[in-house]
mmCIF file of C-alpha atoms in Angstrom:
data_model
loop_
_atom_site.group_PDB
_atom_site.id
_atom_site.type_symbol
_atom_site.label_atom_id
_atom_site.label_comp_id
_atom_site.label_asym_id
_atom_site.label_seq_id
_atom_site.Cartn_x
_atom_site.Cartn_y
_atom_site.Cartn_z
ATOM 1 C CA GLY A 1 -7.631 9.285 -8.454
ATOM 2 C CA ALA A 2 -10.080 7.785 -6.023
ATOM 3 C CA VAL A 3 -10.079 9.026 -2.436
ATOM 4 C CA VAL A 4 -9.900 6.888 0.665
ATOM 5 C CA SER A 5 -10.337 8.687 3.958
ATOM 6 C CA GLN A 6 -8.888 7.193 7.136
ATOM 7 C CA HIS A 7 -9.479 8.508 10.649
ATOM 8 C CA PRO A 8 -7.991 9.229 13.052
ATOM 9 C CA SER A 9 -4.544 9.949 11.669
ATOM 10 C CA TRP A 10 -2.975 9.746 15.098
ATOM 11 C CA VAL A 11 -4.112 8.300 18.409
ATOM 12 C CA ILE A 12 -2.561 7.752 21.817
ATOM 13 C CA CYS A 13 -4.322 5.458 24.262
ATOM 14 C CA LYS A 14 -3.747 3.750 27.558
ATOM 15 C CA SER A 15 -2.956 0.064 27.713
ATOM 16 C CA GLY A 16 -6.115 -2.017 27.965
ATOM 17 C CA THR A 17 -8.380 0.357 26.071
ATOM 18 C CA SER A 18 -9.861 -0.198 22.619
ATOM 19 C CA VAL A 19 -9.282 1.983 19.592
ATOM 20 C CA LYS A 20 -11.430 2.176 16.468
ATOM 21 C CA ILE A 21 -10.033 3.244 13.103
ATOM 22 C CA GLU A 22 -12.349 4.126 10.233
ATOM 23 C CA CYS A 23 -11.698 3.768 6.535
ATOM 24 C CA ARG A 24 -14.076 5.299 3.997
ATOM 25 C CA SER A 25 -14.056 5.278 0.219
ATOM 26 C CA LEU A 26 -15.366 8.730 -0.640
ATOM 27 C CA ASP A 27 -16.108 8.603 -4.356
ATOM 28 C CA PHE A 28 -16.435 4.932 -5.188
ATOM 29 C CA GLN A 29 -17.872 1.757 -3.768
ATOM 30 C CA ALA A 30 -15.267 -0.574 -2.365
ATOM 31 C CA THR A 31 -16.292 -4.200 -2.423
ATOM 32 C CA THR A 32 -13.029 -5.155 -0.797
ATOM 33 C CA MET A 33 -10.934 -3.322 1.749
ATOM 34 C CA PHE A 34 -7.599 -4.332 3.158
ATOM 35 C CA TRP A 35 -5.938 -3.512 6.453
ATOM 36 C CA TYR A 36 -2.172 -3.301 6.730
ATOM 37 C CA ARG A 37 0.309 -2.739 9.477
ATOM 38 C CA GLN A 38 3.628 -1.071 8.874
ATOM 39 C CA PHE A 39 6.651 -0.850 11.141
ATOM 40 C CA PRO A 40 9.310 1.854 10.653
ATOM 41 C CA LYS A 41 11.305 1.368 7.456
ATOM 42 C CA GLN A 42 9.397 -1.834 6.678
ATOM 43 C CA SER A 43 6.988 -2.671 3.923
ATOM 44 C CA LEU A 44 3.259 -3.133 4.346
ATOM 45 C CA MET A 45 2.149 -6.240 6.185
ATOM 46 C CA LEU A 46 -1.331 -7.402 5.223
ATOM 47 C CA MET A 47 -3.435 -8.105 8.305
ATOM 48 C CA ALA A 48 -6.839 -8.909 6.854
ATOM 49 C CA THR A 49 -9.091 -8.692 3.837
ATOM 50 C CA SER A 50 -12.552 -7.308 4.387
ATOM 51 C CA ASN A 51 -15.458 -7.929 2.020
ATOM 52 C CA GLU A 52 -18.676 -5.998 2.407
ATOM 53 C CA GLY A 53 -21.313 -7.960 4.257
ATOM 54 C CA SER A 54 -19.143 -10.915 5.157
ATOM 55 C CA LYS A 55 -16.554 -11.847 7.737
ATOM 56 C CA ALA A 56 -13.025 -10.651 7.271
ATOM 57 C CA THR A 57 -10.278 -13.026 6.234
ATOM 58 C CA TYR A 58 -7.287 -12.740 8.503
ATOM 59 C CA GLU A 59 -3.692 -13.474 7.609
ATOM 60 C CA GLN A 60 -1.817 -16.132 9.483
ATOM 61 C CA GLY A 61 -0.625 -14.911 12.837
ATOM 62 C CA VAL A 62 -3.143 -12.056 13.120
ATOM 63 C CA GLU A 63 -5.499 -12.456 16.061
ATOM 64 C CA LYS A 64 -9.139 -12.142 15.031
ATOM 65 C CA ASP A 65 -10.315 -11.270 18.521
ATOM 66 C CA LYS A 66 -7.635 -8.645 18.870
ATOM 67 C CA PHE A 67 -8.220 -6.877 15.590
ATOM 68 C CA LEU A 68 -11.948 -6.687 14.929
ATOM 69 C CA ILE A 69 -12.911 -5.731 11.406
ATOM 70 C CA ASN A 70 -16.346 -4.653 10.301
ATOM 71 C CA HIS A 71 -17.272 -3.859 6.699
ATOM 72 C CA ALA A 72 -20.921 -2.933 7.045
ATOM 73 C CA SER A 73 -21.281 -0.938 3.840
ATOM 74 C CA LEU A 74 -19.605 -0.523 0.468
ATOM 75 C CA THR A 75 -17.935 2.669 1.634
ATOM 76 C CA LEU A 76 -16.931 1.965 5.222
ATOM 77 C CA SER A 77 -14.703 -0.509 7.002
ATOM 78 C CA THR A 78 -13.556 -0.239 10.603
ATOM 79 C CA LEU A 79 -10.671 -1.803 12.477
ATOM 80 C CA THR A 80 -10.946 -2.001 16.249
ATOM 81 C CA VAL A 81 -7.832 -2.800 18.226
ATOM 82 C CA THR A 82 -9.230 -4.347 21.392
ATOM 83 C CA SER A 83 -7.459 -4.223 24.748
ATOM 84 C CA ALA A 84 -4.509 -2.487 23.160
ATOM 85 C CA HIS A 85 -1.013 -3.073 24.500
ATOM 86 C CA PRO A 86 2.272 -1.296 23.785
ATOM 87 C CA GLU A 87 3.270 -3.987 21.269
ATOM 88 C CA ASP A 88 0.227 -2.994 19.206
ATOM 89 C CA SER A 89 1.765 0.424 18.628
ATOM 90 C CA SER A 90 2.249 0.736 14.896
ATOM 91 C CA PHE A 91 1.178 2.518 11.729
ATOM 92 C CA TYR A 92 -2.091 1.063 10.429
ATOM 93 C CA ILE A 93 -3.168 1.674 6.847
ATOM 94 C CA CYS A 94 -6.364 0.737 5.068
ATOM 95 C CA SER A 95 -6.872 0.411 1.362
ATOM 96 C CA ALA A 96 -9.874 -0.042 -0.886
ATOM 97 C CA HIS A 97 -10.246 -1.998 -4.074
ATOM 98 C CA GLY A 98 -12.134 -0.015 -6.671
ATOM 99 C CA GLY A 99 -15.369 -1.346 -8.079
ATOM 100 C CA TYR A 100 -15.638 0.898 -11.140
ATOM 101 C CA ARG A 101 -14.275 -0.465 -14.369
ATOM 102 C CA ASP A 102 -11.418 1.969 -14.610
ATOM 103 C CA LEU A 103 -10.479 1.382 -11.005
ATOM 104 C CA ASN A 104 -10.281 -2.366 -11.317
ATOM 105 C CA GLU A 105 -7.106 -3.888 -9.940
ATOM 106 C CA LYS A 106 -6.053 -0.575 -8.514
ATOM 107 C CA LEU A 107 -5.753 -0.177 -4.807
ATOM 108 C CA PHE A 108 -6.165 3.189 -3.116
ATOM 109 C CA PHE A 109 -4.810 3.819 0.323
ATOM 110 C CA GLY A 110 -5.914 5.840 3.290
ATOM 111 C CA SER A 111 -3.487 8.250 4.912
ATOM 112 C CA GLY A 112 -2.738 5.867 7.770
ATOM 113 C CA THR A 113 -3.208 5.910 11.546
ATOM 114 C CA GLN A 114 -0.291 6.064 13.950
ATOM 115 C CA LEU A 115 -1.308 4.223 17.115
ATOM 116 C CA SER A 116 0.730 4.690 20.258
ATOM 117 C CA VAL A 117 -0.247 2.614 23.285
ATOM 118 C CA LEU A 118 1.170 3.797 26.600
ATOM 119 C CA GLN B 1 12.283 -17.122 -3.138
ATOM 120 C CA LYS B 2 10.043 -14.210 -2.214
ATOM 121 C CA GLU B 3 7.193 -13.380 -4.530
ATOM 122 C CA VAL B 4 8.461 -9.846 -5.118
ATOM 123 C CA GLU B 5 12.043 -8.718 -4.671
ATOM 124 C CA GLN B 6 12.950 -5.070 -4.311
ATOM 125 C CA ASP B 7 16.270 -3.763 -3.111
ATOM 126 C CA PRO B 8 15.378 -1.478 -0.182
ATOM 127 C CA GLY B 9 18.286 0.901 -0.825
ATOM 128 C CA PRO B 10 18.491 3.692 0.310
ATOM 129 C CA LEU B 11 19.321 5.465 -2.918
ATOM 130 C CA SER B 12 20.729 8.993 -2.880
ATOM 131 C CA VAL B 13 20.929 11.070 -6.050
ATOM 132 C CA PRO B 14 21.666 14.730 -6.808
ATOM 133 C CA GLU B 15 18.807 16.927 -7.926
ATOM 134 C CA GLY B 16 18.199 16.620 -11.656
ATOM 135 C CA ALA B 17 19.544 13.078 -11.927
ATOM 136 C CA ILE B 18 17.583 10.117 -13.222
ATOM 137 C CA VAL B 19 16.328 7.739 -10.571
ATOM 138 C CA SER B 20 16.080 4.103 -11.610
ATOM 139 C CA LEU B 21 14.172 1.611 -9.483
ATOM 140 C CA ASN B 22 13.274 -1.977 -10.196
ATOM 141 C CA CYS B 23 11.583 -5.097 -8.893
ATOM 142 C CA THR B 24 11.686 -8.714 -9.887
ATOM 143 C CA TYR B 25 8.972 -11.251 -9.280
ATOM 144 C CA SER B 26 8.431 -14.977 -9.493
ATOM 145 C CA ASN B 27 4.685 -15.389 -10.093
ATOM 146 C CA SER B 28 3.994 -15.551 -13.827
ATOM 147 C CA ALA B 29 0.282 -14.979 -13.164
ATOM 148 C CA PHE B 30 0.886 -11.331 -12.275
ATOM 149 C CA GLN B 31 -0.663 -9.047 -14.864
ATOM 150 C CA TYR B 32 -1.185 -5.758 -13.063
ATOM 151 C CA PHE B 33 1.815 -3.749 -11.973
ATOM 152 C CA MET B 34 1.866 -0.654 -9.858
ATOM 153 C CA TRP B 35 4.278 1.758 -8.290
ATOM 154 C CA TYR B 36 3.338 3.553 -5.112
ATOM 155 C CA ARG B 37 5.059 6.510 -3.507
ATOM 156 C CA GLN B 38 4.971 6.792 0.263
ATOM 157 C CA TYR B 39 6.079 9.799 2.249
ATOM 158 C CA SER B 40 7.036 9.291 5.864
ATOM 159 C CA ARG B 41 4.034 8.461 8.060
ATOM 160 C CA LYS B 42 1.588 8.759 5.151
ATOM 161 C CA GLY B 43 -0.378 6.201 3.198
ATOM 162 C CA PRO B 44 1.019 5.016 -0.148
ATOM 163 C CA GLU B 45 -0.078 7.019 -3.176
ATOM 164 C CA LEU B 46 -0.640 5.302 -6.513
ATOM 165 C CA LEU B 47 1.950 6.676 -8.915
ATOM 166 C CA MET B 48 1.921 4.438 -11.966
ATOM 167 C CA TYR B 49 -0.281 1.594 -13.106
ATOM 168 C CA THR B 50 0.485 -0.782 -15.958
ATOM 169 C CA TYR B 51 -1.358 -3.760 -17.319
ATOM 170 C CA SER B 52 0.770 -6.538 -18.861
ATOM 171 C CA SER B 53 4.038 -5.730 -20.616
ATOM 172 C CA GLY B 54 5.085 -2.405 -22.057
ATOM 173 C CA ASN B 55 5.966 1.129 -21.131
ATOM 174 C CA LYS B 56 3.895 3.897 -19.647
ATOM 175 C CA GLU B 57 4.916 7.487 -19.303
ATOM 176 C CA ASP B 58 3.384 10.182 -17.107
ATOM 177 C CA GLY B 59 5.282 13.435 -16.917
ATOM 178 C CA ARG B 60 8.701 12.757 -15.419
ATOM 179 C CA PHE B 61 7.781 9.167 -14.561
ATOM 180 C CA THR B 62 8.166 6.124 -16.794
ATOM 181 C CA ALA B 63 7.131 2.613 -15.829
ATOM 182 C CA GLN B 64 8.340 -0.416 -17.746
ATOM 183 C CA VAL B 65 7.171 -3.992 -17.501
ATOM 184 C CA ASP B 66 8.998 -6.953 -19.010
ATOM 185 C CA LYS B 67 6.907 -10.001 -18.286
ATOM 186 C CA SER B 68 9.289 -12.342 -20.096
ATOM 187 C CA SER B 69 12.016 -11.412 -17.612
ATOM 188 C CA LYS B 70 9.603 -10.882 -14.710
ATOM 189 C CA TYR B 71 11.114 -7.462 -14.197
ATOM 190 C CA ILE B 72 9.556 -4.041 -13.737
ATOM 191 C CA SER B 73 11.179 -0.627 -13.559
ATOM 192 C CA LEU B 74 10.355 2.925 -12.607
ATOM 193 C CA PHE B 75 12.360 5.867 -13.911
ATOM 194 C CA ILE B 76 12.135 9.374 -12.550
ATOM 195 C CA ARG B 77 13.643 12.037 -14.804
ATOM 196 C CA ASP B 78 14.870 15.416 -13.601
ATOM 197 C CA SER B 79 14.495 14.315 -10.005
ATOM 198 C CA GLN B 80 13.433 16.895 -7.451
ATOM 199 C CA PRO B 81 13.877 17.027 -3.661
ATOM 200 C CA SER B 82 10.107 16.538 -3.421
ATOM 201 C CA ASP B 83 10.598 13.108 -5.004
ATOM 202 C CA SER B 84 12.356 11.990 -1.818
ATOM 203 C CA ALA B 85 10.144 9.186 -0.549
ATOM 204 C CA THR B 86 9.848 5.437 -0.382
ATOM 205 C CA TYR B 87 8.762 3.785 -3.613
ATOM 206 C CA LEU B 88 6.946 0.470 -3.429
ATOM 207 C CA CYS B 89 6.327 -1.819 -6.341
ATOM 208 C CA ALA B 90 3.165 -3.898 -6.230
ATOM 209 C CA MET B 91 1.558 -6.450 -8.476
ATOM 210 C CA SER B 92 -1.436 -8.705 -8.715
ATOM 211 C CA ALA B 93 -2.874 -11.483 -10.814
ATOM 212 C CA GLY B 94 -6.220 -9.734 -11.072
ATOM 213 C CA GLY B 95 -9.740 -10.183 -9.756
ATOM 214 C CA ASN B 96 -9.769 -9.625 -6.039
ATOM 215 C CA ASN B 97 -6.351 -11.160 -5.619
ATOM 216 C CA ARG B 98 -4.291 -9.377 -3.047
ATOM 217 C CA LEU B 99 -1.435 -7.170 -4.070
ATOM 218 C CA ALA B 100 2.072 -8.476 -3.526
ATOM 219 C CA PHE B 101 4.377 -5.672 -2.429
ATOM 220 C CA GLY B 102 8.084 -5.172 -2.632
ATOM 221 C CA LYS B 103 9.900 -3.997 0.503
ATOM 222 C CA GLY B 104 10.080 -0.438 -0.765
ATOM 223 C CA ASN B 105 13.039 1.589 -1.973
ATOM 224 C CA GLN B 106 13.934 4.740 -0.057
ATOM 225 C CA VAL B 107 15.012 7.528 -2.391
ATOM 226 C CA VAL B 108 16.713 10.741 -1.293
ATOM 227 C CA VAL B 109 17.162 13.548 -3.811
ATOM 228 C CA ILE B 110 19.835 15.938 -2.625
ATOM 229 C CA PRO B 111 19.395 19.621 -3.584
#
């Protein structure tokens, strides 16, 4: 299957600092990438949809200025958690929507980033 | 009514047993159905993918879709301890429509 690389896998930061998470599709071009947040023993909560070259679409209740998303190329999307606070501590997962014919409708996930804000 | 319903479990089975998981949904526009497996603190991994109704088999895994009943199933035969994970059903209407996920079903296979 297609590979989506997400870095870092684990980050600890001080309250008030910003953290950037990268999501790369390694062997296909991803026209659309999604960012999710997941709390322990909960399902995935969609935060935003990112289309290459355009502004991200945020879900209701997700602060745009808090969670900055950039999708500058067909293989890279970044999520920056600005001025992080302890309540932002969570597991963040990106996914990419395949552009090749046989990848259509399939979503491939990164390995996730565990963010801990002290 | 939620778009996708999945009983979160947990479900414990002895090694070698058949694991049966299912989801129901309300949106008749859904055409693409997927099952993802997620190990603790890892990203979900695509396990099975089915378009429209029917069955699909891949090794010990069988996915079934019954669009008339809006019901999908995943069966794991000869379950192994390494199958212990959370299984999420997901579905979409196609195009760039977002995936709708179930809550996930935690499965524990006891050696």
